[in-house]
XYZ file of C-alpha atoms in Angstrom:
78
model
C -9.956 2.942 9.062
C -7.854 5.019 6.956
C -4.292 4.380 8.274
C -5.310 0.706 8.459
C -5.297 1.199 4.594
C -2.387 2.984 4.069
C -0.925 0.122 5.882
C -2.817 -2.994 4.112
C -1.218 -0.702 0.893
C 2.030 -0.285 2.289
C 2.371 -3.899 2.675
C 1.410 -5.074 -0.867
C 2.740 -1.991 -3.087
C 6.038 -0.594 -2.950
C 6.671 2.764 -1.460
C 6.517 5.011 -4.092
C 3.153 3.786 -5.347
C 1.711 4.275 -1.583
C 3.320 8.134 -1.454
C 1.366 8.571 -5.267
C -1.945 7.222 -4.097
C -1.561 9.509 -0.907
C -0.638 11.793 -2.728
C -3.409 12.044 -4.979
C -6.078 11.494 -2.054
C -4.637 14.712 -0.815
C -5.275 16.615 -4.114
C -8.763 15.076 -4.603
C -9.547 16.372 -0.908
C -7.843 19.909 -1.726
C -10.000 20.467 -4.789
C -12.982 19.418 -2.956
C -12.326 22.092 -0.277
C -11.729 24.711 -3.315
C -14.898 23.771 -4.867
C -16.604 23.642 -1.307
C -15.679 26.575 0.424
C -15.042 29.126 -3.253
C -11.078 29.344 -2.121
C -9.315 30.492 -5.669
C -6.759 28.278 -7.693
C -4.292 30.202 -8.976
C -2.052 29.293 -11.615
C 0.353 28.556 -9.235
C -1.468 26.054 -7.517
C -1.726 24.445 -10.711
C 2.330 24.599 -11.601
C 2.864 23.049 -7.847
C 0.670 20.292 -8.061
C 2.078 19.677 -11.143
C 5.674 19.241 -9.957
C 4.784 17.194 -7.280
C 2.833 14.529 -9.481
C 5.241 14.894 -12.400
C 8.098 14.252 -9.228
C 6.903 11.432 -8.318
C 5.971 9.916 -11.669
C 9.825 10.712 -12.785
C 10.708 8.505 -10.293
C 8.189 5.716 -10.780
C 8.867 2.829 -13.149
C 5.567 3.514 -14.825
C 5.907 1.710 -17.654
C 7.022 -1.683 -16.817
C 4.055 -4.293 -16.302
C 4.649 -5.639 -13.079
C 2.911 -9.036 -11.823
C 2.505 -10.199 -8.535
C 3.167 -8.054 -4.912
C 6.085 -6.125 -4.284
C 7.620 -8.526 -1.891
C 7.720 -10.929 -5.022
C 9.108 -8.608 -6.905
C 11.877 -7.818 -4.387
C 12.703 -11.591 -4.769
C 13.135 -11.814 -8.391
C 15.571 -9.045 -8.397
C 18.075 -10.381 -6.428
Protein backbone atom coordinates (compact mmCIF):
# COMPACT_ATOMS: atom_id res chain seq x y z
CA UNK A 1 0.00 0.00 0.00
CA UNK A 2 2.67 2.31 0.82
CA UNK A 3 5.29 1.73 -1.94
CA UNK A 4 2.33 1.61 -4.35
CA UNK A 5 2.20 5.37 -3.32
CA UNK A 6 5.52 6.31 -3.46
CA UNK A 7 5.21 5.00 -6.89
CA UNK A 8 1.66 6.59 -8.03
CA UNK A 9 3.93 9.89 -6.56
CA UNK A 10 6.93 9.10 -8.31
CA UNK A 11 5.11 9.04 -11.48
CA UNK A 12 3.26 12.41 -11.29
CA UNK A 13 5.89 14.62 -9.20
CA UNK A 14 9.37 15.01 -9.98
CA UNK A 15 12.02 13.44 -7.88
CA UNK A 16 12.93 15.83 -5.55
CA UNK A 17 9.38 16.52 -4.41
CA UNK A 18 8.93 12.52 -3.82
CA UNK A 19 12.51 12.43 -1.65
CA UNK A 20 10.78 15.77 0.44
CA UNK A 21 7.46 14.10 1.05
CA UNK A 22 9.48 10.89 2.15
CA UNK A 23 11.36 12.69 3.76
CA UNK A 24 9.04 14.36 5.91
CA UNK A 25 6.91 11.03 6.51
CA UNK A 26 10.09 9.87 8.07
CA UNK A 27 10.34 12.85 10.51
CA UNK A 28 6.59 12.78 11.34
CA UNK A 29 7.14 8.92 12.22
CA UNK A 30 10.49 9.80 14.23
CA UNK A 31 8.76 12.36 16.42
CA UNK A 32 5.96 10.08 16.97
CA UNK A 33 8.36 7.39 18.30
CA UNK A 34 10.04 10.30 20.57
CA UNK A 35 6.78 11.29 21.88
CA UNK A 36 5.73 7.49 22.16
CA UNK A 37 8.40 5.77 23.71
CA UNK A 38 10.00 9.32 26.01
CA UNK A 39 13.43 8.93 23.73
CA UNK A 40 15.12 12.66 24.24
CA UNK A 41 15.63 15.28 21.33
CA UNK A 42 18.60 16.86 21.69
CA UNK A 43 19.56 19.93 20.12
CA UNK A 44 21.31 18.10 17.76
CA UNK A 45 18.57 16.25 16.50
CA UNK A 46 17.06 19.44 15.88
CA UNK A 47 20.29 21.06 13.84
CA UNK A 48 20.23 17.59 11.67
CA UNK A 49 16.82 17.58 10.73
CA UNK A 50 17.24 20.90 9.94
CA UNK A 51 19.99 20.44 7.35
CA UNK A 52 18.37 17.80 5.76
CA UNK A 53 14.99 19.77 5.10
CA UNK A 54 16.81 23.06 4.50
CA UNK A 55 19.07 20.53 1.83
CA UNK A 56 16.55 19.61 0.09
CA UNK A 57 14.54 22.82 -0.04
CA UNK A 58 17.97 24.58 -1.41
CA UNK A 59 17.65 22.45 -4.11
CA UNK A 60 13.94 22.65 -4.83
CA UNK A 61 12.51 25.30 -7.15
CA UNK A 62 10.09 26.27 -4.44
CA UNK A 63 8.98 29.23 -5.62
CA UNK A 64 7.96 28.86 -9.12
CA UNK A 65 4.11 27.98 -9.62
CA UNK A 66 4.15 25.02 -11.57
CA UNK A 67 0.90 23.70 -13.52
CA UNK A 68 0.25 20.48 -14.77
CA UNK A 69 2.45 16.91 -14.02
CA UNK A 70 5.99 16.70 -14.24
CA UNK A 71 6.07 14.81 -17.44
CA UNK A 72 4.39 18.06 -18.91
CA UNK A 73 6.65 20.01 -17.52
CA UNK A 74 9.62 18.01 -18.88
CA UNK A 75 8.01 18.79 -22.33
CA UNK A 76 7.82 22.44 -22.15
CA UNK A 77 11.40 22.71 -21.32
CA UNK A 78 12.83 21.34 -24.14
Amino acid sequence: MCISFIYRLNATFESLTVTMVVTIRKFLSLLISIVWFRNPFTLAHWVGAALVFTGTLAFADIWTNHTGTAKENRKKKY
